[in-house]
Coordinates of C-alpha atoms in Angstrom, one line a residue:
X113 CA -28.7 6.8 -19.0
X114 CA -28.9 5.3 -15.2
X115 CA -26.4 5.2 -12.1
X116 CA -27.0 1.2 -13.0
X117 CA -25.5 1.5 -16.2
X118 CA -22.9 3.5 -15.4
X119 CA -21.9 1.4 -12.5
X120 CA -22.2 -1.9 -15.0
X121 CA -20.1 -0.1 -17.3
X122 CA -17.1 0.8 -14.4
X123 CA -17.3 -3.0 -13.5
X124 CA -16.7 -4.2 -16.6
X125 CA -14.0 -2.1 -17.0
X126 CA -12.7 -2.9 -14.1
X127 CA -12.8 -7.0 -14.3
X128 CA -12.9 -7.2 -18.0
X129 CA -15.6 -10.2 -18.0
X130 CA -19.2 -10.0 -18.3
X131 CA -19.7 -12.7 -15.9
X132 CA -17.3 -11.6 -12.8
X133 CA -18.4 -8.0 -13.6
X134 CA -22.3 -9.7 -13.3
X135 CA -21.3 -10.7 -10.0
X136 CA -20.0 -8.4 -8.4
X137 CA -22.6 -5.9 -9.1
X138 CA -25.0 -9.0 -7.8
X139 CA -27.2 -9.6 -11.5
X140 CA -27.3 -12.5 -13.8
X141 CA -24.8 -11.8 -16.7
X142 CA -27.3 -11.1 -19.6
X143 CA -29.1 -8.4 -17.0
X144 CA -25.8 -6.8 -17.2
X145 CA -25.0 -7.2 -20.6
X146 CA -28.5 -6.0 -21.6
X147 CA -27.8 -2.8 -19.6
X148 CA -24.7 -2.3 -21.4
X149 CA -26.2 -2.3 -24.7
X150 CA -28.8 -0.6 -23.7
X151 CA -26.2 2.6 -22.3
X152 CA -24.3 2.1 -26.0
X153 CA -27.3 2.4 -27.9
X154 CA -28.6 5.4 -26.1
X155 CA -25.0 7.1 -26.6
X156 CA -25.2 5.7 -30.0
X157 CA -21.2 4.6 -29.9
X158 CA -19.6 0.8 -28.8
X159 CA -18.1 1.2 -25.2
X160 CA -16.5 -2.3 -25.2
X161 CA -14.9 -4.0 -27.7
X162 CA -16.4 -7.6 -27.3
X163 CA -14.2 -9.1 -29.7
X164 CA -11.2 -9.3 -27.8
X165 CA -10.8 -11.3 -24.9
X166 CA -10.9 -10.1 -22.1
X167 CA -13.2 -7.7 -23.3
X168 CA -11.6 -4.3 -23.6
X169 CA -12.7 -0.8 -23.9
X170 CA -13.2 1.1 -27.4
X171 CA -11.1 4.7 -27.4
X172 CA -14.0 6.5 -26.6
X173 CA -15.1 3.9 -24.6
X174 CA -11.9 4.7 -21.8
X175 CA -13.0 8.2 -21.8
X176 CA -16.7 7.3 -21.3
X177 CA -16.1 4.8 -18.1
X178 CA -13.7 7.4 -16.8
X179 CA -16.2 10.2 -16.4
X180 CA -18.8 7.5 -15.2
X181 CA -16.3 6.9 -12.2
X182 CA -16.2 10.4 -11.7
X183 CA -20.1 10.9 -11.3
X184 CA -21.0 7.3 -9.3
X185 CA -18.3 9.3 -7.0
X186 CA -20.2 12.3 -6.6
X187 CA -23.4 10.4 -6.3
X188 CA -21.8 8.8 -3.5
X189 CA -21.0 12.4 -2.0
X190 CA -24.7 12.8 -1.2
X191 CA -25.1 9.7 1.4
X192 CA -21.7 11.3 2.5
X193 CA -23.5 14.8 3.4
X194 CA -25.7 12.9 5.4
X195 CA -23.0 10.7 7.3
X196 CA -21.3 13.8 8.1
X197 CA -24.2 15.1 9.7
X198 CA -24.3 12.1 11.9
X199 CA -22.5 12.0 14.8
X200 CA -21.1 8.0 14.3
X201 CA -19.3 6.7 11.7
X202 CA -20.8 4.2 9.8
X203 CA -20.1 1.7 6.8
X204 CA -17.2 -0.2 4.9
X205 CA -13.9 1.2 4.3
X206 CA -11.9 -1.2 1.9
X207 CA -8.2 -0.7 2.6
X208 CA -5.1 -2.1 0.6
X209 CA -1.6 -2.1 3.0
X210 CA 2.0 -3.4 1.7
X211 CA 3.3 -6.3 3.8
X212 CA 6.1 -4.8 4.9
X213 CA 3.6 -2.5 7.0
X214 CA 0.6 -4.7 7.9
X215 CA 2.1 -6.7 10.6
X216 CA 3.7 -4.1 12.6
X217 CA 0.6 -2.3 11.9
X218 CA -2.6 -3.5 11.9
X219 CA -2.3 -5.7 14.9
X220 CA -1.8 -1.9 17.0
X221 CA -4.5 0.0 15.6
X222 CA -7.2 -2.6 14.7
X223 CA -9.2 -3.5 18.0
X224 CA -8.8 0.7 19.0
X225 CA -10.7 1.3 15.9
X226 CA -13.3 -0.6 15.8
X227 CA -14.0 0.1 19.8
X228 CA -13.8 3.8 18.8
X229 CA -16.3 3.3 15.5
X230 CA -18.2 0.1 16.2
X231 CA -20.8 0.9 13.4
X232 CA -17.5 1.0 10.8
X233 CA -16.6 -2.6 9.3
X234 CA -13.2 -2.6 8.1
X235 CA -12.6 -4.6 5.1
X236 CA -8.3 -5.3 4.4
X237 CA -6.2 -6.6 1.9
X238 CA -2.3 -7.2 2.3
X239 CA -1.1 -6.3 -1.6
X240 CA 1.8 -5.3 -3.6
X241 CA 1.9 -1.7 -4.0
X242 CA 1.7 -1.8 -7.6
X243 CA -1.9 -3.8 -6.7
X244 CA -3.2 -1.3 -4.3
X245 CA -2.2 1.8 -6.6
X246 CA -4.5 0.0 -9.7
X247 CA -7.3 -1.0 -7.0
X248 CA -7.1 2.6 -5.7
X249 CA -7.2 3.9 -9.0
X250 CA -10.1 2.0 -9.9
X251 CA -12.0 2.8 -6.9
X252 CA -12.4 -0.7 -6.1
X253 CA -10.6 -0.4 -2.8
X254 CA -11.1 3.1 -1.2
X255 CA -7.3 4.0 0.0
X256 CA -3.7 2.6 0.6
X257 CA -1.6 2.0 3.0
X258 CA 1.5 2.1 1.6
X259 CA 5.7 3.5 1.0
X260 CA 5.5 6.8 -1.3
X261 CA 6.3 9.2 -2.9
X262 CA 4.3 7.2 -5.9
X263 CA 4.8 10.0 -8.3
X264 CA 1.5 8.8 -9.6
X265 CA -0.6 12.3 -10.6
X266 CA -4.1 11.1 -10.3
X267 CA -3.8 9.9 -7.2
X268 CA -3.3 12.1 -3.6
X269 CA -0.7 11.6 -1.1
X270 CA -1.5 11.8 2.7
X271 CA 2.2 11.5 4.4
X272 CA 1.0 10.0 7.9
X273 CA 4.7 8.8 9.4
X274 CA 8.5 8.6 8.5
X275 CA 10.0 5.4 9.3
X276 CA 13.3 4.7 10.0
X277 CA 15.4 2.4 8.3
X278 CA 17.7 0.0 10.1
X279 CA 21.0 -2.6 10.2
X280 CA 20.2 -5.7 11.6
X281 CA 23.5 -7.1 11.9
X282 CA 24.7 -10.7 12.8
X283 CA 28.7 -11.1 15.2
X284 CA 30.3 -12.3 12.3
X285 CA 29.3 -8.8 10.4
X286 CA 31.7 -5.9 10.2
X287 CA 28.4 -4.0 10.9
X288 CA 27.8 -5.1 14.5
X289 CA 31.3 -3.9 15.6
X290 CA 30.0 -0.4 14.8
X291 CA 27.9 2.1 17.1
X292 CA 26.4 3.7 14.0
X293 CA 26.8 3.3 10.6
X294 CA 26.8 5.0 7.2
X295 CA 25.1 3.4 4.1
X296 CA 28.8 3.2 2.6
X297 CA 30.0 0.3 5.8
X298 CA 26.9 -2.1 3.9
X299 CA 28.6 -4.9 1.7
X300 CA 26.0 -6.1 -0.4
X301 CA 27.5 -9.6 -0.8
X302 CA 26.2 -10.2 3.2
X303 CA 23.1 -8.4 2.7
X304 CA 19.6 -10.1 2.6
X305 CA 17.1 -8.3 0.8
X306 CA 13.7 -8.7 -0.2
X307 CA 12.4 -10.1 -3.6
X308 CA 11.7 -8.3 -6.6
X309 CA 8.1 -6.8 -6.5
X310 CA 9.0 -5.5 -2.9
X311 CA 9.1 -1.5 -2.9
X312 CA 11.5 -2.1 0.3
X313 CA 13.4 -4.2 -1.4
X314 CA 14.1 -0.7 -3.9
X315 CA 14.8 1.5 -1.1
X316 CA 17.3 -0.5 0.4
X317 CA 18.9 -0.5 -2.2
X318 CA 18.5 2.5 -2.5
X319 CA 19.8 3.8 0.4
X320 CA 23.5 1.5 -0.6
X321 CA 23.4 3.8 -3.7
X322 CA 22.9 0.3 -5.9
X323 CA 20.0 -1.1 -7.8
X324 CA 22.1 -3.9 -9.4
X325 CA 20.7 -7.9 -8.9
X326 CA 21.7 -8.8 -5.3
X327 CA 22.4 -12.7 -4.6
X328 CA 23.2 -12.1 -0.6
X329 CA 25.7 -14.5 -0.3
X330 CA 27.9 -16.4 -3.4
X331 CA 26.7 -19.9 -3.0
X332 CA 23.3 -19.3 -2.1
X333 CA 20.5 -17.2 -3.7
X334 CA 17.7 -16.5 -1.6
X335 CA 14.3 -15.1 -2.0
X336 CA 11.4 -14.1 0.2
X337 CA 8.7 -11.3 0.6
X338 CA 9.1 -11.7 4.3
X339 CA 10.7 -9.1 6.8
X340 CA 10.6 -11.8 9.3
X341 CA 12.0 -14.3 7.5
X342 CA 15.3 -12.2 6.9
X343 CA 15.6 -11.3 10.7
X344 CA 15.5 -15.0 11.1
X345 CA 17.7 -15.6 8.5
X346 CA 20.3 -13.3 10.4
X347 CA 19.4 -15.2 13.5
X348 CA 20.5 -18.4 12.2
X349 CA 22.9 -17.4 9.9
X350 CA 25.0 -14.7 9.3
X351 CA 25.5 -11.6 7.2
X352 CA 22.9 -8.5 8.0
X353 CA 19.8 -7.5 6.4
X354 CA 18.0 -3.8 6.8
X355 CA 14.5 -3.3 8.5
X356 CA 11.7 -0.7 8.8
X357 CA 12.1 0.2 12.4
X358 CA 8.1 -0.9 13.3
X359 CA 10.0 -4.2 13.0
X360 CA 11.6 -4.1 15.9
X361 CA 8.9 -4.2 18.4
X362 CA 9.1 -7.9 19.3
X363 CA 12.6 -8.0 19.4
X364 CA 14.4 -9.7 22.5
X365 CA 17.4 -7.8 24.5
X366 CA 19.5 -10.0 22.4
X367 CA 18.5 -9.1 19.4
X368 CA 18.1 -5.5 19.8
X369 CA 22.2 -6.0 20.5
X370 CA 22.3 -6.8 16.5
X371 CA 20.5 -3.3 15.8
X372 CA 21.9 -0.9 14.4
X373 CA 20.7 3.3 13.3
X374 CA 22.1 4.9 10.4
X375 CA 24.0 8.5 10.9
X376 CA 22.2 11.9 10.1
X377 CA 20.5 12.5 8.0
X378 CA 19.0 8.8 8.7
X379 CA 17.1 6.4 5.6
X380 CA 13.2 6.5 5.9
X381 CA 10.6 5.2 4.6
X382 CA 7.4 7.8 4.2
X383 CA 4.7 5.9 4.9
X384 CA 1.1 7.2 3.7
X385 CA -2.6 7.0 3.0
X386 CA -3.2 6.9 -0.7
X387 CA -6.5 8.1 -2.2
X388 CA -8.3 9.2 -5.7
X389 CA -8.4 13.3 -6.0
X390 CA -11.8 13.2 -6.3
X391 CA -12.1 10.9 -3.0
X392 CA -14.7 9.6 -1.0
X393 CA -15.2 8.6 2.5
X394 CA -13.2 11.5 3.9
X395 CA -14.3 11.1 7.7
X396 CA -13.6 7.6 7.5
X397 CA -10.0 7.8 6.4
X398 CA -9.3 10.9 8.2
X399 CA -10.1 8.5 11.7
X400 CA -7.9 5.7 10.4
X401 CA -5.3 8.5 10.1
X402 CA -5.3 9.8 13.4
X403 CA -5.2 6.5 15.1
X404 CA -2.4 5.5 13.2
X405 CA -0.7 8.6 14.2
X406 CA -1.7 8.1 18.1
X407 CA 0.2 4.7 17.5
X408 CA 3.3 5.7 16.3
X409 CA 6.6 7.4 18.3
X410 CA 6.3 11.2 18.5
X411 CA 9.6 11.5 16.4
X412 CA 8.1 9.3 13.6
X413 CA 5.8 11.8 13.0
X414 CA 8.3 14.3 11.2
X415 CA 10.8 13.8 8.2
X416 CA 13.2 16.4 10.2
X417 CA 16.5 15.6 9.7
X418 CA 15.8 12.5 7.4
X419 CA 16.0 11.3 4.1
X420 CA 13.1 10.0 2.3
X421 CA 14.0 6.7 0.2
X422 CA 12.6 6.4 -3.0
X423 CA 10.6 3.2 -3.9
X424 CA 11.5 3.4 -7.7

């Protein structure tokens, strides 16, 4: 039994095709295949169940890869002793981020970063959450930016900032007249929401107690993954929609006007890094931590007086 095979066998797993999982590991498919049969012959049991398509693991076969994920992690510990005795920072670090975070995000932190770790190359996807948490989970990304809690046990949850949720509110809304508002002033028939998939799209509705199918407007049924699209859709329209309060950055005087904050205790979103248990990389993260938490408002950084919206 090799690292190899073991890292053949968590790429199959993962991609469920001999020739992606080929690759990705950079061999010619019947190198990889060979290896595999190979491992299962040495074990003496079938890993992979080759006649199904895509190619599935056998029973024992699940329990097999998982344990191989666990040691190629702990192999990977070793180059990590000697990165920690280094004084730079150096390698990839593959983060997944929601959409609903990555613009407001990413564009802040992103050039400080890299100034402050040149030798760090950082490798980003913009994914649904349910995408990051499977990527996460099988350690083909290293970590998540994302909305939690998750209630997902194998994974770990590091709370970074709470976000505040807020009204954007067109004139013709009976939100705009008011300083403040409660989640019980929302009329869901005005409100534009995000499509299904979103976890925002949840905790809104969350927050206006409902999880029923919401149309925004009678005669019209709108759908978009975009947080800009539905401030311009307020812009240009009417009706309200609610936003994660990073949103409002670019706003002009006139539209702050259509902004509104919720009452105490006020909606947030807890925004986090999400990682495996057993996780790698821990210096890496840990920086991409702090400089998210340099970025964001002083009062962001506590869930004081707020109310954490769920995302299921």
């Amino acid at each position: 039994m090799t690292l190899v095979q073991l890292e053949y066998i968590v790429a199959l797993d993962s991609y469920r095709s001999f020739v992606t999982a080929a690759e990705k590991c950079f061999v010619t498919q019947p190198t990889l295949s060979m290896q595999v049969q190979k491992l299962e012959d040495t074990l003496g049991v079938k890993i992979f169940d080759r006649s199904k398509q895509p190619v599935v693991p056998t029973e024992i076969g699940i329990e097999i890869i998982e344990q191989a994920r666990i040691l190629l992690g702990e192999s990977v510990k070793i180059k990590e002793i000697i990165s920690d005795r280094q004084k730079e920072l150096s390698g990839e670090l593959k983060i997944g981020i929601i959409p609903t975070i990555s613009p407001y995000l990413l564009p802040r932190i992103i050039n400080k970063f890299i100034e402050k770790y040149p030798q760090v190359k950082l490798i980003v996807w913009e994914q649904t959450t349910e995408m990051i948490i499977q990527q996460v989970k099988l350690g083909m990304i290293d970590c998540g930016v994302l909305s939690t809690p998750l209630h997902e046990p194998s994974l770990m949850e590091i709370p970074v900032f709470y976000e505040n949720f807020v009204a954007y509110a067109s004139k013709s809304s009976r939100l705009y007249k008011k300083k403040s508002i409660n989640p019980d002033d929302i009329d869901m028939e005005e409100i534009w929401v995000l499509n299904e998939g979103h976890c925002m799209r949840e905790q809104v509705l969350n927050i206006c107690q409902r999880r029923r199918s919401t149309k925004g407007f009678q005669h019209f049924e709108y759908n978009t993954g975009s947080v800009e699209t539905l401030k311009r859709m307020v812009d240009q329209n009417s009706g309200a929609t609610i936003l994660p309060e990073l949103a409002l950055s670019d706003l002009s005087e006139k539209q702050l006007d259509k902004v509104r904050y919720f009452k105490s205790p006020e909606p947030v979103r807890e925004v986090s890094i999400i990682i495996q248990k057993n996780y790698l990389k821990r210096r890496m993260i840990e920086a991409l931590r702090a400089e998210i938490i340099e970025f964001v408002p002083k009062r962001m950084r506590s869930r004081k007086k707020k109310e954490v919206m769920d995302i299921r």
